[in-house]
Amino acid sequence: MTALPHPLITVAVEAGPRTVRLRIGGDLDYDTSGELAAKAETCLGAHGPDDLHLDCADLRVCDSMGVSTLLLIHRSCAARGVRLHLDAPPPFLERILAVTGIRHLFETTAADEQPEQAHADEGSGPAAPAMYGLPPRTPSG
């Protein structure tokens, strides 16, 4: 068997007094999502943070199992009263979150995020269509 030149996923933990940051690199998929879920659960239990940041700047791939893992981490954070942040999500991840209708579950921090965009959709539903190039919602009927 040939060894892979690089790990499929890397998850580096940076713990502060009330904040934990997990820096995710590589592929978040069926084969690797268990590692992220386990590290997140360990950090939530051991550190008791107020905020959990998932730094996605180096994420290359996220499949349906990766999305499921993000939802699992969200549920675990919500049960503990911990705010979950997705930091620097790549465009492909933003698109996945928007299309699946789960974008509203995650606080995000992006270097190019405009303050007016961050609050443009408050109170109008689970996704921000204008932010993602989608047509605005129309009332049904």
Coordinates of C-alpha atoms in Angstrom, one line a residue:
M1 CA 0.0 0.0 0.0
T2 CA 1.3 3.4 -0.9
A3 CA 1.3 6.1 1.8
L4 CA -0.4 9.3 1.0
P5 CA 2.0 12.3 0.8
H6 CA -0.2 14.5 3.0
P7 CA -2.9 13.8 5.5
L8 CA -6.4 14.1 4.0
I9 CA -7.4 16.4 6.9
T10 CA -5.6 18.3 9.6
V11 CA -7.3 19.7 12.6
A12 CA -5.2 22.0 14.8
V13 CA -6.5 23.0 18.2
E14 CA -5.9 26.5 19.7
A15 CA -7.5 26.9 23.1
G16 CA -7.9 30.2 24.8
P17 CA -9.6 31.1 28.1
R18 CA -13.2 31.1 26.8
T19 CA -12.6 30.3 23.1
V20 CA -11.5 27.3 21.2
R21 CA -10.4 27.5 17.5
L22 CA -10.1 24.4 15.3
R23 CA -8.1 25.1 12.2
I24 CA -9.3 22.7 9.5
G25 CA -7.2 21.9 6.5
G26 CA -7.7 19.5 3.6
D27 CA -10.8 17.4 2.9
L28 CA -13.9 17.1 5.1
D29 CA -15.6 14.0 3.8
Y30 CA -16.8 10.5 4.6
D31 CA -13.3 9.3 5.4
T32 CA -12.2 12.3 7.6
S33 CA -15.2 13.8 9.2
G34 CA -15.0 11.6 12.3
E35 CA -11.7 13.2 13.2
L36 CA -13.2 16.7 13.2
A37 CA -16.3 15.5 15.2
A38 CA -14.1 13.8 17.8
K39 CA -11.8 16.8 18.3
A40 CA -14.7 19.2 18.5
E41 CA -16.5 17.0 21.1
T42 CA -13.2 16.7 23.1
C43 CA -12.7 20.5 23.1
L44 CA -16.3 21.2 24.0
G45 CA -16.1 18.8 27.0
A46 CA -12.6 19.7 28.2
H47 CA -12.5 23.4 27.7
G48 CA -16.1 24.5 28.3
P49 CA -15.8 27.4 25.9
D50 CA -18.2 30.2 25.2
D51 CA -17.3 30.1 21.5
L52 CA -16.0 27.4 19.1
H53 CA -14.4 28.7 15.9
L54 CA -14.0 26.4 13.0
D55 CA -11.3 28.0 10.8
C56 CA -12.1 26.8 7.3
A57 CA -9.5 28.9 5.3
D58 CA -7.6 25.8 4.3
L59 CA -10.6 23.5 3.6
R60 CA -10.4 22.1 0.1
V61 CA -13.4 19.7 0.0
C62 CA -16.7 19.2 1.9
D63 CA -19.1 16.5 0.9
S64 CA -22.5 15.5 2.4
M65 CA -20.8 13.7 5.4
G66 CA -18.8 16.9 6.0
V67 CA -22.0 18.9 6.1
S68 CA -23.5 16.3 8.4
T69 CA -20.5 16.7 10.7
L70 CA -20.9 20.5 10.8
L71 CA -24.6 20.0 11.8
L72 CA -23.5 17.5 14.5
I73 CA -21.1 20.0 15.9
H74 CA -23.8 22.7 15.7
R75 CA -26.2 20.5 17.7
S76 CA -23.5 19.8 20.3
C77 CA -22.7 23.5 20.7
A78 CA -26.3 24.4 20.9
A79 CA -26.9 21.9 23.7
R80 CA -24.1 23.4 25.7
G81 CA -24.9 27.1 24.9
V82 CA -21.7 27.5 22.9
R83 CA -21.7 29.9 19.9
L84 CA -20.4 28.2 16.8
H85 CA -18.5 30.3 14.2
L86 CA -17.2 29.3 10.7
D87 CA -14.2 31.5 10.1
A88 CA -13.0 32.2 6.5
P89 CA -15.4 29.7 4.8
P90 CA -14.3 29.2 1.2
P91 CA -16.8 30.1 -1.5
F92 CA -17.8 26.5 -2.2
L93 CA -18.7 26.0 1.5
E94 CA -20.7 29.2 1.5
R95 CA -22.6 27.9 -1.5
I96 CA -23.3 24.5 0.1
L97 CA -24.6 26.2 3.2
A98 CA -26.9 28.5 1.2
V99 CA -28.2 25.8 -1.1
T100 CA -29.0 23.4 1.8
G101 CA -30.7 26.2 3.8
I102 CA -28.5 25.9 6.8
R103 CA -26.4 29.0 6.4
H104 CA -28.3 30.7 9.3
L105 CA -27.0 28.2 11.8
F106 CA -23.4 29.4 11.7
E107 CA -21.9 32.7 12.6
T108 CA -19.2 33.5 10.0
T109 CA -16.2 35.7 9.9
A110 CA -14.7 36.6 6.5
A111 CA -12.0 39.1 5.7
D112 CA -14.0 40.7 2.9
E113 CA -17.4 40.5 4.6
Q114 CA -19.2 43.9 4.5
P115 CA -21.0 44.9 7.8
E116 CA -24.2 45.8 5.9
Q117 CA -24.2 42.4 4.2
A118 CA -23.8 40.6 7.5
H119 CA -27.2 41.9 8.7
A120 CA -29.0 42.4 5.4
D121 CA -31.2 39.4 5.8
E122 CA -32.1 39.7 9.5
G123 CA -35.7 38.6 10.1
S124 CA -36.4 37.4 6.6
G125 CA -35.8 33.7 6.9
P126 CA -33.1 31.1 7.1
A127 CA -30.9 32.1 4.1
A128 CA -29.7 35.4 2.6
P129 CA -30.5 35.0 -1.1
A130 CA -29.0 38.3 -2.3
M131 CA -25.7 37.4 -0.6
Y132 CA -25.3 34.2 -2.6
G133 CA -26.5 35.4 -6.0
L134 CA -29.9 33.7 -5.7
P135 CA -33.1 35.4 -6.7
P136 CA -35.1 37.0 -3.9
R137 CA -37.9 35.0 -2.3
T138 CA -41.4 35.7 -3.5
P139 CA -44.5 35.0 -1.5
S140 CA -46.2 31.8 -2.6
G141 CA -49.7 31.8 -3.8

